[in-house]
CSV table of C-alpha atoms in Angstrom, one decimal:
chain,number,residue,atom,x,y,z
A,1,MET,CA,-0.2,0.2,0.0
A,2,THR,CA,1.6,3.6,-1.2
A,3,ALA,CA,1.7,5.9,2.0
A,4,PRO,CA,-1.3,7.9,0.7
A,5,GLY,CA,-3.3,5.0,0.4
A,6,ILE,CA,-2.1,4.3,4.0
A,7,GLU,CA,-2.7,7.5,5.2
A,8,HIS,CA,-6.0,7.2,3.6
A,9,TRP,CA,-7.1,4.1,5.3
A,10,VAL,CA,-5.9,5.8,9.0
A,11,THR,CA,-8.0,8.6,8.1
A,12,ALA,CA,-11.7,6.2,7.3
A,13,ALA,CA,-10.8,3.8,10.1
A,14,ALA,CA,-9.7,6.1,13.5
A,15,PRO,CA,-13.0,6.7,15.0
A,16,THR,CA,-14.4,10.6,14.4
A,17,GLU,CA,-17.1,12.2,17.2
A,18,SER,CA,-19.3,11.4,15.4
A,19,SER,CA,-19.1,7.8,14.7
A,20,LEU,CA,-18.5,7.6,18.4
A,21,GLU,CA,-22.1,9.0,19.4
A,22,HIS,CA,-23.5,7.0,17.0
A,23,LEU,CA,-22.4,3.8,18.4
A,24,GLN,CA,-23.5,5.2,21.8
A,25,HIS,CA,-26.7,5.8,20.7
A,26,GLN,CA,-27.0,2.2,19.7
A,27,TYR,CA,-25.8,1.2,23.0
A,28,ALA,CA,-28.1,2.7,24.2
A,29,GLY,CA,-30.8,1.1,22.2
A,30,TYR,CA,-29.6,-1.8,23.4
A,31,CYS,CA,-29.6,-1.7,26.4
A,32,HIS,CA,-32.9,-0.3,27.2
A,33,ALA,CA,-34.2,-3.2,24.1
A,34,LEU,CA,-32.8,-5.2,27.3
A,35,MET,CA,-35.9,-4.4,29.5
A,36,PRO,CA,-38.4,-6.4,28.7
A,37,HIS,CA,-37.0,-8.9,29.0
A,38,LEU,CA,-35.5,-9.0,32.6
A,39,GLY,CA,-39.0,-10.4,33.8
A,40,ASP,CA,-41.9,-8.2,35.1
A,41,ALA,CA,-41.9,-10.3,37.6
A,42,LYS,CA,-39.2,-8.0,38.9
A,43,LYS,CA,-40.1,-4.9,38.4
A,44,ILE,CA,-42.0,-2.4,40.8
A,45,PRO,CA,-44.2,-0.7,39.2
A,46,VAL,CA,-42.9,2.7,40.3
A,47,THR,CA,-40.7,5.7,38.8
A,48,LEU,CA,-37.4,5.7,39.8
A,49,TYR,CA,-37.9,9.0,42.0
A,50,GLU,CA,-40.8,7.3,44.2
A,51,PHE,CA,-38.2,4.2,44.4
A,52,LEU,CA,-35.8,6.0,45.9
A,53,SER,CA,-38.3,8.3,48.0
A,54,ALA,CA,-39.5,4.9,49.9
A,55,LYS,CA,-36.1,3.4,50.5
A,56,PRO,CA,-34.8,4.1,53.7
A,57,ASN,CA,-31.4,4.3,53.2
A,58,THR,CA,-31.5,6.7,49.6
A,59,SER,CA,-33.2,9.3,51.4
A,60,LYS,CA,-30.1,11.9,51.6
A,61,PHE,CA,-29.7,11.1,48.1
A,62,ILE,CA,-33.6,12.2,47.5
A,63,ARG,CA,-32.9,15.1,48.9
A,64,LEU,CA,-29.9,16.2,46.7
A,65,VAL,CA,-32.3,15.4,44.0
A,66,ASN,CA,-35.2,17.2,45.4
A,67,GLN,CA,-32.7,20.5,44.8
A,68,VAL,CA,-32.3,20.2,41.3
A,69,PRO,CA,-35.6,20.3,39.3
A,70,GLN,CA,-34.7,18.9,36.1
A,71,ILE,CA,-32.9,15.7,37.3
A,72,LYS,CA,-36.4,14.8,39.5
A,73,HIS,CA,-38.2,15.4,36.4
A,74,LEU,CA,-35.9,12.6,34.9
A,75,LEU,CA,-36.4,10.5,37.3
A,76,GLN,CA,-40.0,10.9,37.4
A,77,ASN,CA,-40.2,10.3,33.5
A,78,GLN,CA,-41.6,7.2,32.5
A,79,ASP,CA,-41.0,7.2,29.0
A,80,TYR,CA,-36.7,7.6,29.7
A,81,SER,CA,-34.8,4.8,31.2
A,82,SER,CA,-31.9,5.5,33.0
A,83,THR,CA,-29.6,3.7,35.8
A,84,VAL,CA,-28.7,5.5,39.2
A,85,TRP,CA,-25.9,4.9,41.4
A,86,VAL,CA,-27.1,6.0,44.1
A,87,PRO,CA,-24.1,6.0,47.2
A,88,SER,CA,-26.0,5.1,50.6
A,89,ASN,CA,-27.3,7.7,53.3
A,90,THR,CA,-23.8,6.3,55.1
A,91,ALA,CA,-21.6,7.3,52.0
A,92,LEU,CA,-23.1,10.9,51.8
A,93,GLU,CA,-21.9,11.4,54.9
A,94,GLN,CA,-18.3,12.4,52.5
A,95,LEU,CA,-20.0,15.1,51.5
A,96,SER,CA,-19.4,17.4,54.9
A,97,ASN,CA,-20.7,20.7,53.1
A,98,GLU,CA,-24.1,21.5,51.8
A,99,LEU,CA,-24.0,21.5,47.6
A,100,SER,CA,-25.2,24.7,45.7
A,101,GLU,CA,-27.3,24.0,43.2
A,102,GLU,CA,-25.0,23.5,40.3
A,103,ASP,CA,-22.7,21.7,42.7
A,104,ALA,CA,-25.3,19.0,43.0
A,105,LEU,CA,-26.8,19.4,39.4
A,106,ALA,CA,-22.9,18.2,38.4
A,107,PHE,CA,-22.6,15.3,41.5
A,108,LEU,CA,-26.4,14.0,40.6
A,109,GLN,CA,-25.0,13.4,36.7
A,110,THR,CA,-22.1,11.6,37.5
A,111,HIS,CA,-24.1,9.2,39.5
A,112,ILE,CA,-26.7,7.9,36.5
A,113,SER,CA,-26.0,7.1,33.6
A,114,PRO,CA,-28.7,7.8,31.0
A,115,TYR,CA,-29.7,4.5,29.8
A,116,PHE,CA,-30.7,0.6,30.8
A,117,GLY,CA,-27.9,-0.8,32.6
A,118,PRO,CA,-28.3,-4.1,34.1
A,119,LEU,CA,-24.6,-5.2,36.0
A,120,TYR,CA,-24.4,-8.7,33.4
A,121,PHE,CA,-24.4,-6.7,30.8
A,122,LEU,CA,-22.4,-3.4,31.8
A,123,LEU,CA,-19.4,-6.3,32.8
A,124,THR,CA,-18.7,-6.8,29.1
A,125,ALA,CA,-18.6,-2.8,28.4
A,126,PRO,CA,-15.2,-1.6,28.9
A,127,THR,CA,-17.1,1.7,30.1
A,128,VAL,CA,-20.4,2.9,31.1
A,129,ASP,CA,-21.6,6.7,30.5
A,130,THR,CA,-22.8,8.9,33.1
A,131,LEU,CA,-24.6,12.8,32.5
A,132,PHE,CA,-21.8,14.3,33.0
A,133,HIS,CA,-20.7,16.6,30.3
A,134,PRO,CA,-17.1,18.5,32.2
A,135,ASP,CA,-16.3,21.3,30.2
A,136,ARG,CA,-13.1,20.3,29.4
A,137,LEU,CA,-13.0,16.4,28.6
A,138,ASN,CA,-14.1,15.1,24.9
A,139,GLY,CA,-17.8,13.6,25.9
A,140,SER,CA,-19.2,12.5,29.1
A,141,GLN,CA,-17.7,11.5,32.4
A,142,ARG,CA,-17.3,7.5,32.2
A,143,ILE,CA,-17.5,5.0,35.1
A,144,THR,CA,-15.9,1.4,34.5
A,145,VAL,CA,-17.8,-1.4,36.4
A,146,ARG,CA,-15.7,-4.8,37.6
A,147,PRO,CA,-15.8,-7.4,39.5
A,148,SER,CA,-13.4,-8.1,42.2
A,149,LEU,CA,-13.2,-10.5,45.7
A,150,ASN,CA,-14.8,-7.8,47.8
A,151,GLY,CA,-17.9,-8.0,45.5
A,152,LEU,CA,-18.9,-5.7,41.8
A,153,ARG,CA,-16.7,-1.9,42.0
A,154,VAL,CA,-17.2,0.7,40.4
A,155,ASN,CA,-13.9,3.0,39.6
A,156,SER,CA,-12.0,0.8,41.3
A,157,HIS,CA,-13.1,2.5,44.9
A,158,ALA,CA,-17.2,1.9,45.8
A,159,THR,CA,-18.7,-1.6,45.8
A,160,VAL,CA,-22.1,-2.3,45.2
A,161,ILE,CA,-24.3,-3.3,47.6
A,162,GLU,CA,-27.6,-3.7,46.6
A,163,GLN,CA,-27.9,-4.1,42.4
A,164,ASP,CA,-30.3,-4.4,39.8
A,165,HIS,CA,-33.5,-2.7,41.5
A,166,LEU,CA,-35.9,-2.9,38.5
A,167,VAL,CA,-38.4,-0.6,38.7
A,168,GLY,CA,-40.5,1.2,35.8
A,169,ASN,CA,-38.3,4.0,34.0
A,170,GLY,CA,-35.0,2.1,35.1
A,171,LEU,CA,-32.2,0.3,37.0
A,172,VAL,CA,-30.9,1.7,40.9
A,173,HIS,CA,-27.6,0.7,42.2
A,174,VAL,CA,-26.9,1.4,45.8
A,175,ILE,CA,-22.9,1.7,46.0
A,176,ASP,CA,-21.3,2.2,49.3
A,177,GLN,CA,-19.0,5.3,48.3
A,178,ILE,CA,-19.4,8.3,46.3
A,179,LEU,CA,-17.9,8.9,43.1
A,180,PRO,CA,-16.0,12.0,43.0
A,181,SER,CA,-15.2,14.3,39.6
A,182,ARG,CA,-12.1,12.8,38.1
A,183,PRO,CA,-9.0,15.4,38.5
A,184,THR,CA,-7.6,17.2,35.9
A,185,ILE,CA,-4.7,16.2,34.2
A,186,GLY,CA,-2.3,18.7,35.7
A,187,ALA,CA,-4.2,17.3,39.3
A,188,PHE,CA,-3.3,13.8,38.6
A,189,LEU,CA,0.6,14.2,37.8
A,190,ALA,CA,0.9,16.3,40.9
A,191,ALA,CA,-0.7,13.7,43.2
A,192,LEU,CA,1.4,10.8,41.3
A,193,PRO,CA,4.2,9.1,44.0
A,194,SER,CA,7.1,10.8,44.2
A,195,SER,CA,9.0,8.1,44.4
A,196,GLU,CA,8.3,6.1,41.3
A,197,PHE,CA,7.3,8.9,39.0
A,198,ASP,CA,9.7,12.3,40.0
A,199,LEU,CA,11.7,12.3,37.1
A,200,PHE,CA,8.5,12.2,34.6
A,201,GLN,CA,7.5,15.4,36.9
A,202,SER,CA,10.4,17.6,36.6
A,203,ALA,CA,11.1,17.0,32.8
A,204,VAL,CA,6.9,18.0,32.9
A,205,LYS,CA,8.2,21.1,35.1
A,206,GLN,CA,11.0,22.0,33.1
A,207,SER,CA,9.0,21.7,30.0
A,208,GLU,CA,7.0,25.7,29.0
A,209,ALA,CA,5.3,23.8,26.1
A,210,ILE,CA,4.2,20.9,28.0
A,211,GLN,CA,2.9,23.0,30.8
A,212,ASN,CA,0.7,24.7,28.7
A,213,ILE,CA,-0.7,22.1,26.2
A,214,LEU,CA,-1.9,20.9,30.3
A,215,MET,CA,-3.6,24.4,31.1
A,216,GLU,CA,-4.8,25.3,28.0
A,217,GLU,CA,-8.4,26.3,29.0
A,218,SER,CA,-10.1,25.5,25.5
A,219,ARG,CA,-8.5,21.8,25.1
A,220,ARG,CA,-10.9,18.7,25.6
A,221,GLY,CA,-9.5,15.5,26.1
A,222,GLY,CA,-6.3,13.7,26.1
A,223,THR,CA,-4.4,11.7,26.7
A,224,ILE,CA,-0.9,10.6,28.6
A,225,PHE,CA,1.6,7.8,28.5
A,226,ILE,CA,3.6,8.4,31.8
A,227,PRO,CA,7.1,6.1,32.4
A,228,THR,CA,7.9,5.3,35.6
A,229,ASN,CA,11.5,6.6,37.3
A,230,GLU,CA,12.2,2.9,36.0
A,231,ALA,CA,12.0,3.5,32.5
A,232,PHE,CA,13.5,7.1,32.4
A,233,CYS,CA,17.0,5.0,33.7
A,234,ARG,CA,16.5,2.3,31.0
A,235,LEU,CA,17.8,5.2,29.2
A,236,PRO,CA,21.2,5.6,28.5
A,237,GLU,CA,22.8,8.1,30.3
A,238,ASP,CA,23.4,10.5,27.7
A,239,VAL,CA,20.0,10.6,27.1
A,240,ARG,CA,18.7,11.8,30.4
A,241,THR,CA,21.4,14.5,30.7
A,242,PHE,CA,19.9,15.7,27.6
A,243,LEU,CA,16.5,15.4,28.1
A,244,PHE,CA,16.5,17.4,31.8
A,245,SER,CA,19.1,19.9,30.6
A,246,ASP,CA,18.1,23.7,30.8
A,247,GLU,CA,19.0,23.8,26.9
């Protein structure tokens, strides 16, 4: 294949924002189509809002929902399927301060997926959409669901303590920890243990161009591959000296 041919093939094969969005819509439709096949015998004929309002260990979550009319309406909507990752009352004690309506909206959106998602199906998905769209991310905030020795884990730290409560317009999974918003790339790099990553952290601090990229307000999304100190030490000494020189 010629160079122009390869370039054309790569361009055609690469997923675009519109193609990814199309796949997400297909995935959401597939999840919604599963709903009638889970067995109406298990379905509770109430809305998500009604179910959570009546459940003792989700009363704090509902108090937050009542602060945000658009989320309350969503959970009452019989024509729209959602999956709610509800932190228990104990988990919500981590929120020490009262949230503004704007902060409450972002928090709730982080805990709601915009389609019907039984856990056995979500375990086959790499990540799961939420309603939260951070300003500097090229899409929605996503969560992961994985099995572990302690049960099903959400974002590696929360554990599902009640799963697949099937109601008229979606599903409820109760979790034992809140799902905080993801840190920015800069904050994540700063939080890495210096014993393993201080060479990369130093390289970033020395490069004004890289710092500008990380701090650029208009930048949306991105992926960084972070070498460990051990990986840097495998480079020849003269290469390391050049990389970390002031020139």
